[in-house]
Coordinates of C-alpha atoms in Angstrom, one line a residue:
Chain A
G1 CA 67.8 -111.0 -67.2
A2 CA 64.6 -109.2 -66.4
G3 CA 61.8 -111.2 -64.7
V4 CA 58.1 -110.8 -65.0
S5 CA 56.9 -107.3 -64.1
Q6 CA 53.5 -106.1 -63.2
S7 CA 52.0 -102.7 -62.9
P8 CA 50.7 -101.0 -60.9
R9 CA 51.9 -102.8 -57.8
Y10 CA 49.0 -101.4 -55.8
K11 CA 45.6 -100.1 -57.0
V12 CA 42.8 -98.7 -55.1
A13 CA 39.5 -98.4 -57.0
K14 CA 36.1 -97.2 -56.0
R15 CA 33.3 -99.6 -56.5
G16 CA 32.0 -99.4 -60.0
Q17 CA 35.3 -98.1 -61.5
D18 CA 37.1 -99.9 -64.3
V19 CA 40.7 -101.0 -63.8
A20 CA 43.4 -102.3 -66.1
L21 CA 46.3 -104.4 -64.8
R22 CA 49.4 -104.9 -66.9
C23 CA 51.8 -107.8 -67.2
D24 CA 55.2 -107.8 -68.9
P25 CA 56.3 -111.4 -69.3
I26 CA 59.9 -112.6 -69.8
S27 CA 60.9 -112.0 -73.4
G28 CA 60.3 -115.0 -75.6
H29 CA 57.9 -116.8 -73.2
V30 CA 55.1 -118.3 -75.2
S31 CA 52.7 -119.0 -72.3
L32 CA 51.1 -116.4 -70.0
F33 CA 48.8 -117.0 -67.1
W34 CA 46.7 -114.8 -64.8
Y35 CA 45.7 -115.8 -61.3
Q36 CA 43.7 -114.3 -58.5
Q37 CA 44.9 -114.7 -55.0
A38 CA 42.7 -113.9 -52.0
L39 CA 44.3 -113.1 -48.7
G40 CA 45.8 -116.3 -47.1
Q41 CA 44.8 -118.5 -50.0
G42 CA 46.5 -120.2 -52.9
P43 CA 46.3 -118.6 -56.4
E44 CA 43.1 -119.4 -58.4
F45 CA 43.5 -119.8 -62.2
L46 CA 41.8 -117.1 -64.3
T47 CA 43.0 -117.4 -67.9
Y48 CA 45.9 -118.7 -70.1
F49 CA 47.4 -117.4 -73.3
Q50 CA 49.7 -119.2 -75.8
N51 CA 51.2 -116.3 -77.8
E52 CA 48.2 -114.1 -78.6
A53 CA 45.6 -116.8 -78.4
Q54 CA 43.5 -117.0 -75.3
L55 CA 43.3 -120.8 -75.0
D56 CA 41.5 -121.1 -71.6
K57 CA 39.4 -118.4 -69.9
S58 CA 37.4 -120.8 -67.7
G59 CA 38.6 -119.3 -64.5
L60 CA 37.3 -115.7 -65.2
P61 CA 34.7 -115.2 -62.5
S62 CA 32.3 -113.1 -64.5
D63 CA 31.9 -111.2 -67.8
R64 CA 33.3 -108.2 -66.1
F65 CA 36.7 -109.7 -66.4
F66 CA 38.5 -109.5 -69.7
A67 CA 42.1 -110.3 -70.7
E68 CA 44.1 -109.7 -73.8
R69 CA 47.5 -110.3 -75.2
P70 CA 47.2 -108.7 -78.7
E71 CA 50.9 -109.1 -79.9
G72 CA 51.8 -112.2 -77.9
S73 CA 53.8 -110.3 -75.3
V74 CA 52.4 -107.8 -72.9
S75 CA 49.0 -108.7 -71.4
T76 CA 46.3 -106.7 -69.8
L77 CA 43.7 -107.9 -67.4
K78 CA 40.7 -105.5 -67.3
I79 CA 38.0 -105.5 -64.7
Q80 CA 34.9 -103.5 -65.4
R81 CA 32.5 -102.1 -62.8
T82 CA 34.7 -103.4 -59.9
Q83 CA 33.0 -104.9 -56.9
Q84 CA 34.4 -105.4 -53.3
E85 CA 34.7 -109.1 -53.9
D86 CA 37.3 -108.3 -56.7
S87 CA 39.7 -107.2 -54.0
A88 CA 42.7 -109.6 -54.2
V89 CA 46.2 -109.9 -55.5
Y90 CA 46.4 -110.5 -59.2
L91 CA 49.4 -112.6 -60.3
C92 CA 50.8 -112.9 -63.7
A93 CA 53.2 -115.7 -64.7
S94 CA 54.9 -116.6 -67.9
S95 CA 56.5 -119.9 -69.1
P96 CA 58.6 -120.9 -72.1
M97 CA 56.1 -123.6 -72.9
E98 CA 52.8 -125.0 -71.6
R99 CA 53.4 -127.2 -68.5
Y100 CA 56.9 -125.9 -67.9
E101 CA 58.0 -123.9 -64.9
Q102 CA 56.0 -120.7 -64.4
Y103 CA 57.8 -117.5 -63.5
F104 CA 55.7 -115.2 -61.5
G105 CA 55.5 -111.5 -61.2
P106 CA 55.2 -109.7 -57.8
G107 CA 51.4 -109.2 -58.3
T108 CA 49.1 -106.3 -58.3
R109 CA 47.2 -105.8 -55.1
L110 CA 43.7 -104.5 -55.9
T111 CA 41.6 -102.9 -53.2
V112 CA 38.0 -102.0 -54.1
T113 CA 36.4 -99.5 -51.6
Chain B
T1 CA 39.6 -129.0 -62.9
Q2 CA 41.5 -131.5 -60.6
L3 CA 41.4 -130.8 -56.9
L4 CA 44.6 -130.6 -54.8
E5 CA 44.3 -130.7 -51.0
Q6 CA 47.2 -129.5 -48.9
S7 CA 47.8 -130.3 -45.3
P8 CA 48.3 -129.0 -42.8
Q9 CA 46.9 -125.5 -43.6
F10 CA 49.1 -123.9 -41.0
L11 CA 52.3 -125.1 -39.2
S12 CA 54.4 -123.2 -36.7
I13 CA 57.5 -124.9 -35.4
Q14 CA 60.8 -124.1 -33.8
E15 CA 64.1 -123.7 -35.7
G16 CA 65.9 -127.0 -36.0
E17 CA 62.8 -129.2 -36.1
N18 CA 61.8 -131.4 -39.0
L19 CA 58.4 -131.3 -40.7
T20 CA 56.4 -132.8 -43.6
V21 CA 53.6 -131.2 -45.6
Y22 CA 51.4 -133.0 -48.0
C23 CA 49.6 -132.5 -51.3
N24 CA 46.9 -135.1 -52.0
S25 CA 44.3 -135.8 -54.7
S26 CA 41.9 -138.5 -55.8
S27 CA 43.1 -137.9 -59.4
V28 CA 46.3 -139.1 -61.1
F29 CA 48.7 -136.4 -62.2
S30 CA 51.3 -136.5 -65.0
S31 CA 53.4 -134.2 -62.9
L32 CA 53.3 -131.9 -59.9
Q33 CA 55.2 -128.8 -59.1
W34 CA 56.0 -127.3 -55.6
Y35 CA 56.3 -123.5 -55.2
R36 CA 57.2 -121.3 -52.2
Q37 CA 55.7 -117.8 -51.9
E38 CA 57.0 -115.1 -49.5
P39 CA 54.8 -112.2 -48.5
G40 CA 54.5 -109.5 -51.2
E41 CA 56.1 -111.7 -53.9
G42 CA 55.0 -114.2 -56.5
P43 CA 55.5 -118.0 -56.0
V44 CA 58.9 -119.4 -57.0
L45 CA 59.3 -122.9 -58.3
L46 CA 61.2 -125.4 -56.0
V47 CA 60.8 -128.6 -57.9
T48 CA 58.9 -130.6 -60.5
V49 CA 58.2 -134.3 -59.9
V50 CA 57.1 -136.5 -62.9
T51 CA 57.7 -140.2 -62.2
G52 CA 55.7 -142.2 -59.6
G53 CA 57.9 -142.9 -56.6
E54 CA 60.4 -140.2 -57.5
V55 CA 62.4 -138.5 -54.8
K56 CA 64.1 -135.2 -55.3
K57 CA 66.3 -133.3 -52.9
L58 CA 67.0 -129.6 -52.7
K59 CA 69.5 -129.0 -49.9
R60 CA 67.4 -129.7 -46.7
L61 CA 64.1 -130.1 -48.7
T62 CA 63.1 -133.6 -49.9
F63 CA 60.2 -134.0 -52.3
Q64 CA 58.4 -137.3 -53.0
F65 CA 55.9 -138.2 -55.6
G66 CA 53.6 -141.0 -54.7
D67 CA 53.8 -144.3 -56.5
A68 CA 50.3 -143.9 -57.9
R69 CA 51.0 -140.2 -58.8
K70 CA 48.1 -139.0 -56.7
D71 CA 50.0 -137.4 -53.9
S72 CA 53.2 -135.7 -53.0
S73 CA 55.1 -134.7 -49.9
L74 CA 57.7 -132.1 -48.9
H75 CA 60.0 -132.9 -46.0
I76 CA 62.2 -130.2 -44.5
T77 CA 65.1 -131.2 -42.2
A78 CA 66.4 -128.9 -39.5
A79 CA 64.0 -126.1 -40.5
Q80 CA 65.4 -122.5 -40.5
P81 CA 63.6 -119.1 -40.3
G82 CA 64.4 -118.6 -44.0
D83 CA 62.1 -121.5 -44.8
T84 CA 59.1 -119.5 -43.6
G85 CA 56.5 -119.0 -46.4
L86 CA 53.5 -120.3 -48.2
Y87 CA 54.2 -123.7 -49.8
L88 CA 52.0 -124.5 -52.8
C89 CA 51.6 -127.5 -55.0
L90 CA 50.5 -127.1 -58.6
Y91 CA 49.2 -129.4 -61.2
P92 CA 50.4 -127.8 -64.4
G93 CA 47.8 -129.5 -66.5
G94 CA 47.1 -128.4 -70.0
G95 CA 44.0 -127.8 -72.1
A96 CA 40.8 -128.6 -70.4
D97 CA 42.5 -129.8 -67.2
G98 CA 43.2 -126.2 -66.3
L99 CA 45.8 -125.2 -63.8
T100 CA 45.2 -126.1 -60.2
F101 CA 47.0 -124.8 -57.2
G102 CA 46.4 -126.3 -53.7
K103 CA 45.4 -123.8 -51.1
G104 CA 48.8 -124.0 -49.6
T105 CA 50.5 -124.6 -46.3
H106 CA 51.5 -121.6 -44.3
L107 CA 54.8 -122.4 -42.6
I108 CA 56.4 -120.3 -39.8
I109 CA 59.8 -121.2 -38.4
Q110 CA 60.4 -119.5 -35.1
P111 CA 64.0 -118.7 -34.1

């Protein structure tokens, strides 16, 4: 079946621009996670949804970052007024249940110029 | 958030050699997961270890969870170029524990 998909795969934004990154999880997966991965580093947790409820957003680096999953399926990570330090790969993962295996998408590489 | 330290950070060896990479913490974990990530892709789960002292084998890869459930190791026998990648350990904690990845071990197997 289809895996986790993310779009766009690549995004170049000018400093100060708003961006929206989309994640389509595996159908029926309850849990959805967003991570930020800097070049050469491991992924850093951003936020976690169980169905439409955002249960943990402790990893969001600032109030410019906002995530939603209104119908418990597709999720969007929005970054307002992008800064150069936001340049990274943003990974989305879904899971049948909390603490189970996570299935990752290919990521969106964001470059802020 | 519970901290996971992975070592070594980088490892480059010749095809056919054996190697071990480590994932350590001062905290006790209920479980640990190992993932491998290749360039331009998301991480893919290799194994989940749950019981202290547990050993799991996946072809040439052997995973061990420490008796005290504070550390884990991954041993690769007769490494091949296809083993090249970023190896990550993850504590899939729930609730306030958050989700913690180690920084990973970058492994390069040279033909």
